[in-house]
Amino acid sequence: MSQEPLVRDAEVAEFRAAVLAKLTYAVGKDPDHAFDHDWFEAIALAARDHMVEHWMDHTRQIYRKAQKRVYYLSLEFLIGRLLYDSLSNLGLLDIAREALTDLGVDLERIRLLEPDAALGNGGLGRLAACFMESMSTLGVAAHGYGIRYEHGLFRQAIVDGWQQEQTENWLDFGNPWEFERPEVIYPISFGGHVETVQDAGGQQKQVWWPAETVRAVAYDTPVVGWRGSSVNTLRLWRARALEELHLERFNAGDHLGAVAEVARAESISRVLYPADSTEAGQELRLRQEYFFVSASLQDLLRRHQNIHPSLLNLADGAAIQLNDTHPSIAVAELMRLLVDTHAIPWDTAWDITVNTLAYTNHTLLPEALETWPVGLMERMLPRHMQIIYLINAYHIDSLRAKGIHDFDVLRAVSLIEEDNGRRVRMGNLAFLGSHSVNGVSGLHTKLMRSTVFSEMHKLYPDRINNKTNGITFRRWLFQSNGELTSMLVDALGEDVLDHPEQRLVDLEPFADKPDFRKRFAAQRLSSKKALARIIQERLGVVVNPEAMFDVQVKRIHEYKRQLLNLLHTVALYQAIRAEPGTNWVPRVKIFAGKAAASYHQAKLIIKLANDIARTVNNDPTVRGLLKVVFLPNYNVSLAESIIPAADLSEQISTAGYEASGTSNMKFGLNGALTIGTMDGANVEMCERVGAEHMFIFGLTSQQVEARKRSGEFNAGGDIAASHRLNDVLQAIRGGVFSPDDASRYAGLIDGLIAYDRFLVCADFDAYWDAQKRVEDLWHDPAQWWRSAVLNTARMGWFSSDRTIREYAEDIWKALD
Ligand SMILES: *Cc1c(COP(=O)(O)O)cnc(C)c1O
């Protein structure tokens, strides 16, 4: 980047001195004897100092301008590594690299030492991380609130082909990015009972006498926006006991009992629930949800009161976004704080609550809609249960007053589900307590209106709105694909870094320039070589970087249909074996993803992938034509290595099930071509990129709906119609890939035939044909790379900056 050489030399010298000072005085190490990890800490601390300066400026400015605050409440933040993110956004990446080279330290090697902050499961948590970065970039005065899990998402090992979960200890070496705030503490209570008392004025009042109280302690991580523009705060809560040691018990010799309370309290922030898209029906999970919601609301009310005389104008100063239903107990907690603690009348409090809260829905899967047993709620949060009953009573009364008496309607919109044991419906609670309810892609929002929330939507027709997800281009292009980024800067100028949403389209004419296409292909090849090295290191499998890299990386879930991809893999394997002399496109099928620990079917699919990989990779007939790899422990860092190396992006969920998807956008931005269904944000990608530059196939969501209504889920007909599918299923069922246990997949295949809930068999032939089209295009490199360049050029709209601007304008009213 153009800069006066002298100024630059001075900056390099300054950074070098700062790192040395941190190493000496903060880490306490002599440069001659420092370990790589010491260097990492010193560099991170030096970078953090730069952020802190911007942070304080920014915070002062927010107070001065009395900017509206946005609070993003999320049980998950899937952050990944922060070193390059911070250095790059501060404009210090090259400076740091040079400064460290002078010291004989390789920044790239140091980068790999940072553990991923994996405080999330998948897309929902990664979205929260992208949003934090975009809010800083756009200057939204935002605070993220979540839990500082001691152990993030489990580390996945593959042992004999099976997933094994291991504890992730990301904090073992400390965390140089965060500031502990031992003075920012809130009490969080559970259990006990509620008493009705008369206050001095003769008014009835509810008093909660809890049985247990823990402390929430704040840890702040600064989040810097592009070019250091502004710095927001991610505030994560850690649970501590009120007393660290029960001294009386300890002195009486009960050494374990003396710390029992500590263990119980601290278990709240011990682990992230490894459940993705399915309800984690655990008492501890509800404790986690209430814990972080209560701490966050107490904190933001205090901040509001610091600048405003009362809470009556809370909605003018604050907007609270609930990321899925996990924080939806906020509706009852905010009511409790306003009514019980701050003596605001119920109706006023309700208006404040609804005007302040907004809710984002992430799934329509019935089994993933969060509900809690009424009994558990009454035991753990007795006052909140009362408040929920009261909200429900007013809600149902207001409907009756409007002349709505239809029992089915009232049952659908009630906060209490009566069918299988009484349960509180958190989705309906979040809907009712929010002024905005948004979906995360056009199709998903449409389906919200017509399915889960159809009755609510009729009552509140303006409430549901769409905010199609996005990704931050800083991490998913600039940091993860430096080579492509340099090409873009060469072609379009530096401005593309600041305004990729507007400027990326200017790349379109370059799709017709053979030289540019060649450079584009060369970048891909070098990323593929780097990924091939990782594959060899981790799996001992040698893959050819010239082969097509066909990639499906995401959580393992039946609706995402890794199984469909595996069936295609087997079909391809059989076809190549039958006619090895044909002009096959050499392919490497790359899979990665974690399965929830209790999700047996998903774990069996991982085993199947590994069984197929072993068979295929050891078969000399297909050597050079087909390889299959399952890379263990998918996380943000692995995604950053895989995505720039992908030729083909697999986005093949059953239509109507993937709310949005965001890896589809990451791949498209990096120029991979998508094979996918008309699901989630694939639909919008198709509108913008053009169907002729993607490989769209399969049943549409309407067709899937029709199949559901007909109740026809037996796959017998689909199999009878497809020899190829039949052969594939027979081979897997018969133990071709599991000679050590021939019946391992009998249940899986029989189940698929009897009840093909996700229509894997129904879409198989269409998928095979789409894969044929992929091969045809691969044989025509000029057209392949033209489409690839156009994919990158047309992805600008999928920036999370665009998404955040829409939230800020439509929902939060928080842009100046
Ligand atoms: C982007 C991302 C996801 C989301 O992937 P989808 O394919 O959209 O489900 C999950 N995990 C990680 C690590 C990611 O980076």
Short mmCIF file of C-alpha atoms in Angstrom, two decimals, residues 321-736:
data_model
loop_
_atom_site.label_atom_id
_atom_site.label_comp_id
_atom_site.label_asym_id
_atom_site.label_seq_id
_atom_site.Cartn_x
_atom_site.Cartn_y
_atom_site.Cartn_z
CA GLN A 321 -31.64 -8.15 19.22
CA LEU A 322 -32.31 -11.74 20.31
CA ASN A 323 -30.28 -14.20 18.23
CA ASP A 324 -32.77 -17.08 18.04
CA THR A 325 -34.99 -18.04 20.99
CA HIS A 326 -32.04 -18.87 23.28
CA PRO A 327 -32.21 -15.41 24.91
CA SER A 328 -36.02 -15.14 24.73
CA ILE A 329 -36.46 -15.33 28.50
CA ALA A 330 -35.44 -11.66 28.09
CA VAL A 331 -39.12 -10.84 27.50
CA ALA A 332 -40.05 -11.98 31.01
CA GLU A 333 -36.85 -10.75 32.64
CA LEU A 334 -37.15 -7.24 31.21
CA MET A 335 -40.77 -7.13 32.42
CA ARG A 336 -39.65 -8.31 35.87
CA LEU A 337 -36.90 -5.69 36.10
CA LEU A 338 -39.18 -2.88 34.92
CA VAL A 339 -42.23 -3.83 36.98
CA ASP A 340 -40.78 -5.36 40.17
CA THR A 341 -37.45 -3.57 40.47
CA HIS A 342 -38.23 -0.21 38.89
CA ALA A 343 -41.93 0.03 39.80
CA ILE A 344 -43.11 0.80 36.28
CA PRO A 345 -46.80 -0.06 35.66
CA TRP A 346 -47.41 -3.27 33.70
CA ASP A 347 -48.85 -1.70 30.52
CA THR A 348 -46.08 0.87 30.25
CA ALA A 349 -43.48 -1.81 30.90
CA TRP A 350 -44.99 -3.98 28.19
CA ASP A 351 -44.76 -1.17 25.63
CA ILE A 352 -41.14 -0.52 26.57
CA THR A 353 -40.32 -4.22 26.29
CA VAL A 354 -41.92 -4.70 22.89
CA ASN A 355 -40.42 -1.51 21.50
CA THR A 356 -36.93 -2.45 22.69
CA LEU A 357 -36.78 -6.14 21.78
CA ALA A 358 -36.46 -7.74 18.35
CA TYR A 359 -36.12 -11.43 17.55
CA THR A 360 -34.34 -13.35 14.80
CA ASN A 361 -35.67 -16.81 13.97
CA HIS A 362 -33.16 -19.34 12.64
CA THR A 363 -35.07 -22.55 12.07
CA LEU A 364 -38.42 -23.99 11.14
CA LEU A 365 -37.52 -27.56 12.19
CA PRO A 366 -40.28 -28.51 14.64
CA GLU A 367 -37.88 -30.50 16.83
CA ALA A 368 -35.63 -27.46 17.12
CA LEU A 369 -38.30 -25.04 18.37
CA GLU A 370 -37.40 -24.36 21.95
CA THR A 371 -39.93 -25.16 24.67
CA TRP A 372 -39.47 -25.61 28.41
CA PRO A 373 -41.59 -27.70 30.77
CA VAL A 374 -43.81 -25.48 32.90
CA GLY A 375 -42.76 -27.47 35.99
CA LEU A 376 -39.09 -26.73 35.40
CA MET A 377 -39.79 -23.04 34.86
CA GLU A 378 -41.87 -22.86 38.02
CA ARG A 379 -39.07 -24.47 40.00
CA MET A 380 -36.17 -22.49 38.53
CA LEU A 381 -37.79 -19.14 37.68
CA PRO A 382 -41.06 -18.91 39.64
CA ARG A 383 -41.54 -15.18 39.16
CA HIS A 384 -40.88 -15.45 35.42
CA MET A 385 -43.45 -18.20 35.11
CA GLN A 386 -46.03 -15.93 36.75
CA ILE A 387 -45.11 -13.14 34.34
CA ILE A 388 -45.40 -15.46 31.35
CA TYR A 389 -48.87 -16.57 32.51
CA LEU A 390 -49.88 -12.96 32.86
CA ILE A 391 -48.55 -12.00 29.42
CA ASN A 392 -50.44 -14.95 28.00
CA ALA A 393 -53.67 -14.00 29.79
CA TYR A 394 -53.57 -10.41 28.47
CA HIS A 395 -52.69 -11.72 25.02
CA ILE A 396 -55.61 -14.20 24.88
CA ASP A 397 -58.00 -11.58 26.39
CA SER A 398 -57.04 -9.06 23.72
CA LEU A 399 -57.81 -11.62 21.02
CA ARG A 400 -61.20 -12.46 22.51
CA ALA A 401 -61.89 -8.73 22.70
CA LYS A 402 -61.21 -8.59 18.96
CA GLY A 403 -63.79 -11.34 18.48
CA ILE A 404 -61.32 -14.16 17.93
CA HIS A 405 -62.73 -17.25 19.64
CA ASP A 406 -61.57 -20.01 17.29
CA PHE A 407 -60.09 -22.63 19.58
CA ASP A 408 -57.45 -23.73 17.03
CA VAL A 409 -56.23 -20.16 16.57
CA LEU A 410 -56.05 -19.52 20.31
CA ARG A 411 -54.19 -22.78 20.81
CA ALA A 412 -51.68 -21.96 18.05
CA VAL A 413 -50.82 -18.52 19.44
CA SER A 414 -50.78 -19.40 23.13
CA LEU A 415 -47.49 -19.19 25.00
CA ILE A 416 -48.30 -22.51 26.64
CA GLU A 417 -48.38 -25.76 24.75
CA GLU A 418 -50.89 -28.15 26.27
CA ASP A 419 -50.44 -31.20 24.03
CA ASN A 420 -47.55 -33.20 25.44
CA GLY A 421 -47.17 -32.05 29.00
CA ARG A 422 -47.47 -28.31 29.56
CA ARG A 423 -44.54 -26.41 28.08
CA VAL A 424 -43.64 -22.76 27.50
CA ARG A 425 -43.14 -21.96 23.80
CA MET A 426 -40.14 -19.70 23.63
CA GLY A 427 -40.73 -18.84 19.96
CA ASN A 428 -44.20 -17.45 20.68
CA LEU A 429 -42.86 -15.60 23.73
CA ALA A 430 -40.12 -13.97 21.65
CA PHE A 431 -42.60 -13.14 18.88
CA LEU A 432 -45.10 -11.52 21.21
CA GLY A 433 -42.48 -9.57 23.18
CA SER A 434 -40.76 -8.07 20.12
CA HIS A 435 -41.65 -5.33 17.65
CA SER A 436 -39.71 -7.10 14.89
CA VAL A 437 -39.43 -10.79 14.05
CA ASN A 438 -37.08 -11.55 11.20
CA GLY A 439 -36.10 -14.49 9.09
CA VAL A 440 -32.65 -14.86 7.57
CA SER A 441 -33.37 -15.35 3.86
CA GLY A 442 -36.25 -14.51 1.54
CA LEU A 443 -37.51 -18.08 1.36
CA HIS A 444 -37.14 -18.71 5.07
CA THR A 445 -39.09 -15.54 5.90
CA LYS A 446 -41.85 -16.53 3.51
CA LEU A 447 -42.07 -19.96 5.14
CA MET A 448 -42.15 -18.37 8.61
CA ARG A 449 -45.24 -16.48 7.54
CA SER A 450 -46.94 -19.55 6.09
CA THR A 451 -45.91 -22.24 8.61
CA VAL A 452 -44.66 -21.87 12.23
CA PHE A 453 -45.88 -18.34 12.75
CA SER A 454 -48.86 -18.30 10.37
CA GLU A 455 -51.46 -17.54 13.05
CA MET A 456 -49.21 -15.02 14.82
CA HIS A 457 -48.56 -13.42 11.45
CA LYS A 458 -52.29 -12.92 10.86
CA LEU A 459 -52.57 -11.16 14.21
CA TYR A 460 -49.44 -9.04 13.70
CA PRO A 461 -49.05 -8.74 9.91
CA ASP A 462 -46.30 -6.07 10.07
CA ARG A 463 -44.06 -7.82 12.53
CA ILE A 464 -42.33 -10.44 10.37
CA ASN A 465 -39.63 -9.10 8.08
CA ASN A 466 -36.63 -10.46 6.21
CA LYS A 467 -32.93 -9.79 6.73
CA THR A 468 -30.94 -12.08 4.48
CA ASN A 469 -27.72 -13.16 6.18
CA GLY A 470 -24.30 -11.99 5.08
CA ILE A 471 -20.64 -12.61 5.82
CA THR A 472 -17.79 -10.27 6.58
CA PHE A 473 -15.57 -9.98 3.54
CA ARG A 474 -12.64 -8.94 5.74
CA ARG A 475 -12.29 -12.41 7.20
CA TRP A 476 -13.72 -14.49 4.36
CA LEU A 477 -11.82 -12.82 1.54
CA PHE A 478 -9.13 -10.34 2.61
CA GLN A 479 -7.63 -12.46 5.40
CA SER A 480 -8.31 -15.96 4.09
CA ASN A 481 -7.49 -15.33 0.44
CA GLY A 482 -4.69 -12.77 0.19
CA GLU A 483 -3.85 -13.78 -3.38
CA LEU A 484 -7.34 -13.16 -4.71
CA THR A 485 -7.53 -9.94 -2.70
CA SER A 486 -4.32 -8.64 -4.35
CA MET A 487 -5.75 -9.49 -7.76
CA LEU A 488 -8.87 -7.53 -6.97
CA VAL A 489 -6.84 -4.55 -5.81
CA ASP A 490 -4.70 -4.72 -8.97
CA ALA A 491 -7.77 -4.92 -11.17
CA LEU A 492 -10.10 -2.50 -9.40
CA GLY A 493 -7.94 -0.35 -7.15
CA GLU A 494 -7.68 -0.11 -3.36
CA ASP A 495 -11.22 1.21 -3.16
CA VAL A 496 -12.51 -2.35 -3.57
CA LEU A 497 -11.29 -3.03 -0.03
CA ASP A 498 -13.43 -0.24 1.38
CA HIS A 499 -16.51 -0.67 -0.78
CA PRO A 500 -16.64 -4.24 -2.04
CA GLU A 501 -20.44 -4.15 -2.03
CA GLN A 502 -20.37 -1.52 -4.79
CA ARG A 503 -17.06 -2.24 -6.45
CA LEU A 504 -16.96 -6.03 -6.88
CA VAL A 505 -19.36 -5.86 -9.86
CA ASP A 506 -16.67 -3.95 -11.74
CA LEU A 507 -14.89 -7.28 -11.97
CA GLU A 508 -17.48 -8.56 -14.45
CA PRO A 509 -15.61 -7.45 -17.62
CA PHE A 510 -12.52 -9.28 -16.35
CA ALA A 511 -14.40 -12.57 -16.69
CA ASP A 512 -13.89 -12.24 -20.44
CA LYS A 513 -10.14 -11.60 -20.21
CA PRO A 514 -8.16 -14.83 -20.68
CA ASP A 515 -5.16 -13.45 -18.75
CA PHE A 516 -7.27 -12.58 -15.77
CA ARG A 517 -9.00 -15.96 -15.81
CA LYS A 518 -5.56 -17.56 -15.84
CA ARG A 519 -4.48 -15.61 -12.77
CA PHE A 520 -7.76 -16.51 -11.10
CA ALA A 521 -7.13 -20.20 -11.81
CA ALA A 522 -3.53 -19.88 -10.62
CA GLN A 523 -4.68 -18.53 -7.24
CA ARG A 524 -7.01 -21.50 -6.90
CA LEU A 525 -4.23 -23.93 -7.72
CA SER A 526 -1.91 -22.47 -5.12
CA SER A 527 -4.66 -22.61 -2.45
CA LYS A 528 -5.36 -26.21 -3.49
CA LYS A 529 -1.68 -27.10 -3.11
CA ALA A 530 -1.72 -25.64 0.39
CA LEU A 531 -4.87 -27.61 1.26
CA ALA A 532 -3.36 -30.76 -0.26
CA ARG A 533 -0.44 -30.36 2.17
CA ILE A 534 -2.88 -30.12 5.09
CA ILE A 535 -4.70 -33.23 3.85
CA GLN A 536 -1.45 -35.15 3.61
CA GLU A 537 -0.26 -33.99 7.04
CA ARG A 538 -3.51 -34.80 8.80
CA LEU A 539 -4.74 -37.88 6.94
CA GLY A 540 -1.70 -39.24 5.13
CA VAL A 541 -3.72 -39.12 1.90
CA VAL A 542 -2.09 -37.71 -1.23
CA VAL A 543 -4.44 -35.76 -3.47
CA ASN A 544 -3.80 -34.21 -6.84
CA PRO A 545 -4.19 -30.41 -6.72
CA GLU A 546 -5.15 -30.42 -10.40
CA ALA A 547 -8.24 -32.52 -9.66
CA MET A 548 -11.60 -30.85 -9.02
CA PHE A 549 -11.98 -30.09 -5.29
CA ASP A 550 -15.62 -30.87 -4.52
CA VAL A 551 -16.35 -29.62 -1.01
CA GLN A 552 -19.09 -30.03 1.58
CA VAL A 553 -18.13 -28.57 4.95
CA LYS A 554 -20.75 -27.73 7.60
CA ARG A 555 -22.39 -29.33 10.63
CA ILE A 556 -23.43 -32.89 9.94
CA HIS A 557 -27.21 -32.93 9.80
CA GLU A 558 -29.71 -35.09 7.96
CA TYR A 559 -31.37 -32.07 6.37
CA LYS A 560 -28.03 -30.85 5.00
CA ARG A 561 -27.84 -34.20 3.21
CA GLN A 562 -24.20 -35.19 3.43
CA LEU A 563 -25.73 -38.62 2.74
CA LEU A 564 -26.85 -37.50 -0.72
CA ASN A 565 -23.28 -36.44 -1.49
CA LEU A 566 -21.98 -39.79 -0.20
CA LEU A 567 -24.46 -41.67 -2.41
CA HIS A 568 -23.16 -39.69 -5.36
CA THR A 569 -19.60 -40.52 -4.33
CA VAL A 570 -20.42 -44.21 -4.37
CA ALA A 571 -22.26 -43.92 -7.69
CA LEU A 572 -19.25 -42.18 -9.19
CA TYR A 573 -16.95 -44.83 -7.76
CA GLN A 574 -19.03 -47.60 -9.29
CA ALA A 575 -19.25 -45.83 -12.64
CA ILE A 576 -15.48 -45.28 -12.81
CA ARG A 577 -14.82 -48.90 -11.87
CA ALA A 578 -17.22 -50.04 -14.58
CA GLU A 579 -15.54 -47.94 -17.27
CA PRO A 580 -12.16 -46.75 -16.06
CA GLY A 581 -11.10 -45.74 -19.57
CA THR A 582 -13.71 -43.00 -20.01
CA ASN A 583 -12.74 -39.33 -19.91
CA TRP A 584 -13.54 -38.86 -16.19
CA VAL A 585 -12.99 -35.59 -14.40
CA PRO A 586 -10.55 -36.32 -11.56
CA ARG A 587 -12.22 -35.36 -8.29
CA VAL A 588 -11.38 -35.01 -4.65
CA LYS A 589 -14.50 -35.19 -2.48
CA ILE A 590 -13.78 -33.21 0.67
CA PHE A 591 -15.99 -33.46 3.75
CA ALA A 592 -15.69 -31.87 7.18
CA GLY A 593 -18.09 -31.15 10.00
CA LYS A 594 -19.02 -32.03 13.54
CA ALA A 595 -22.04 -34.03 14.67
CA ALA A 596 -23.82 -33.22 17.94
CA ALA A 597 -22.55 -35.72 20.51
CA SER A 598 -25.98 -37.29 20.97
CA TYR A 599 -26.96 -37.34 17.28
CA HIS A 600 -26.38 -41.00 16.41
CA GLN A 601 -27.50 -40.86 12.81
CA ALA A 602 -25.11 -37.97 12.07
CA LYS A 603 -22.24 -39.83 13.70
CA LEU A 604 -23.01 -42.88 11.60
CA ILE A 605 -22.85 -40.69 8.49
CA ILE A 606 -19.34 -39.59 9.51
CA LYS A 607 -18.37 -43.23 9.87
CA LEU A 608 -19.82 -43.96 6.43
CA ALA A 609 -17.81 -41.12 4.90
CA ASN A 610 -14.65 -42.56 6.42
CA ASP A 611 -15.52 -46.10 5.37
CA ILE A 612 -16.12 -44.95 1.79
CA ALA A 613 -12.88 -42.94 1.89
CA ARG A 614 -10.85 -45.96 2.99
CA THR A 615 -12.31 -48.20 0.30
CA VAL A 616 -12.04 -45.68 -2.53
CA ASN A 617 -8.58 -44.39 -1.63
CA ASN A 618 -7.16 -47.92 -1.54
CA ASP A 619 -8.69 -49.06 -4.82
CA PRO A 620 -6.08 -48.90 -7.60
CA THR A 621 -8.79 -48.92 -10.31
CA VAL A 622 -9.89 -45.39 -9.46
CA ARG A 623 -6.50 -44.05 -8.53
CA GLY A 624 -5.96 -40.58 -9.90
CA LEU A 625 -9.66 -40.21 -10.63
CA LEU A 626 -11.38 -40.22 -7.25
CA LYS A 627 -10.25 -39.51 -3.71
CA VAL A 628 -12.43 -39.02 -0.62
CA VAL A 629 -11.28 -37.21 2.50
CA PHE A 630 -12.96 -36.35 5.79
CA LEU A 631 -10.97 -33.63 7.52
CA PRO A 632 -11.39 -33.76 11.30
CA ASN A 633 -12.30 -30.88 13.60
CA TYR A 634 -14.00 -28.43 11.26
CA ASN A 635 -13.76 -24.92 12.67
CA VAL A 636 -13.33 -21.34 11.48
CA SER A 637 -9.59 -21.71 10.88
CA LEU A 638 -10.01 -24.89 8.85
CA ALA A 639 -12.79 -23.19 6.88
CA GLU A 640 -10.37 -20.36 6.06
CA SER A 641 -7.96 -22.91 4.55
CA ILE A 642 -10.59 -24.93 2.70
CA ILE A 643 -12.80 -22.26 1.13
CA PRO A 644 -10.21 -20.55 -1.11
CA ALA A 645 -9.27 -24.03 -2.39
CA ALA A 646 -12.76 -25.15 -3.40
CA ASP A 647 -13.82 -25.57 -7.01
CA LEU A 648 -17.30 -26.86 -6.26
CA SER A 649 -19.44 -25.83 -3.26
CA GLU A 650 -22.06 -28.35 -2.12
CA GLN A 651 -25.22 -26.63 -0.79
CA ILE A 652 -27.69 -29.46 -1.19
CA SER A 653 -30.13 -29.27 1.75
CA THR A 654 -33.73 -30.43 1.31
CA ALA A 655 -35.56 -27.35 0.02
CA GLY A 656 -37.31 -25.50 2.85
CA TYR A 657 -34.98 -26.69 5.62
CA GLU A 658 -31.82 -24.52 5.46
CA ALA A 659 -32.84 -21.14 6.87
CA SER A 660 -30.12 -19.31 4.97
CA GLY A 661 -26.70 -20.91 4.98
CA THR A 662 -23.64 -18.70 5.02
CA SER A 663 -20.90 -21.02 3.79
CA ASN A 664 -22.67 -20.87 0.42
CA MET A 665 -21.77 -17.15 0.40
CA LYS A 666 -18.16 -17.69 1.54
CA PHE A 667 -17.57 -20.15 -1.31
CA GLY A 668 -19.29 -17.99 -3.92
CA LEU A 669 -17.25 -14.94 -2.89
CA ASN A 670 -14.04 -16.92 -3.39
CA GLY A 671 -15.16 -18.01 -6.85
CA ALA A 672 -16.28 -21.59 -6.25
CA LEU A 673 -19.27 -22.72 -8.31
CA THR A 674 -22.28 -23.90 -6.35
CA ILE A 675 -24.19 -27.12 -6.84
CA GLY A 676 -27.31 -26.62 -4.81
CA THR A 677 -31.02 -26.75 -4.21
CA MET A 678 -33.40 -23.81 -4.25
CA ASP A 679 -33.10 -23.42 -0.49
CA GLY A 680 -32.21 -20.64 1.93
CA ALA A 681 -30.00 -17.93 0.50
CA ASN A 682 -29.10 -20.14 -2.48
CA VAL A 683 -32.28 -18.69 -3.98
CA GLU A 684 -30.99 -15.14 -3.69
CA MET A 685 -27.52 -16.18 -4.88
CA CYS A 686 -29.18 -17.63 -7.92
CA GLU A 687 -31.03 -14.36 -8.57
CA ARG A 688 -27.85 -12.33 -8.34
CA VAL A 689 -25.23 -14.65 -9.79
CA GLY A 690 -27.50 -16.09 -12.47
CA ALA A 691 -28.78 -19.67 -12.69
CA GLU A 692 -26.49 -20.27 -15.67
CA HIS A 693 -23.47 -19.85 -13.38
CA MET A 694 -24.68 -22.33 -10.77
CA PHE A 695 -25.83 -25.96 -10.83
CA ILE A 696 -29.33 -25.89 -9.43
CA PHE A 697 -31.27 -29.13 -9.06
CA GLY A 698 -33.92 -30.93 -7.08
CA LEU A 699 -37.36 -30.53 -5.60
CA THR A 700 -38.46 -27.00 -4.78
CA SER A 701 -39.81 -26.12 -1.35
CA GLN A 702 -43.37 -26.22 -2.75
CA GLN A 703 -42.77 -29.70 -4.11
CA VAL A 704 -41.32 -30.77 -0.77
CA GLU A 705 -44.40 -29.30 0.94
CA ALA A 706 -46.66 -31.25 -1.42
CA ARG A 707 -44.80 -34.48 -0.62
CA LYS A 708 -45.26 -33.72 3.08
CA ARG A 709 -48.99 -33.15 2.66
CA SER A 710 -49.37 -36.39 0.70
CA GLY A 711 -47.53 -38.20 3.48
CA GLU A 712 -45.52 -40.07 0.83
CA PHE A 713 -42.06 -40.64 2.29
CA ASN A 714 -41.46 -44.20 1.20
CA ALA A 715 -38.52 -44.24 -1.22
CA GLY A 716 -39.49 -47.49 -2.92
CA GLY A 717 -40.79 -45.72 -6.01
CA ASP A 718 -37.71 -43.51 -6.37
CA ILE A 719 -35.43 -46.53 -6.06
CA ALA A 720 -37.40 -48.64 -8.52
CA ALA A 721 -37.05 -45.80 -11.04
CA SER A 722 -33.26 -45.55 -10.69
CA HIS A 723 -30.90 -48.45 -11.33
CA ARG A 724 -28.00 -46.33 -10.30
CA LEU A 725 -29.52 -45.44 -6.92
CA ASN A 726 -30.52 -49.03 -6.33
CA ASP A 727 -26.97 -50.25 -6.99
CA VAL A 728 -25.53 -47.66 -4.62
CA LEU A 729 -27.92 -48.55 -1.80
CA GLN A 730 -27.35 -52.27 -2.27
CA ALA A 731 -23.58 -51.84 -2.12
CA ILE A 732 -23.69 -49.82 1.10
CA ARG A 733 -26.32 -52.05 2.66
CA GLY A 734 -24.43 -55.21 1.71
CA GLY A 735 -21.22 -54.13 3.43
CA VAL A 736 -19.02 -53.28 0.44
#
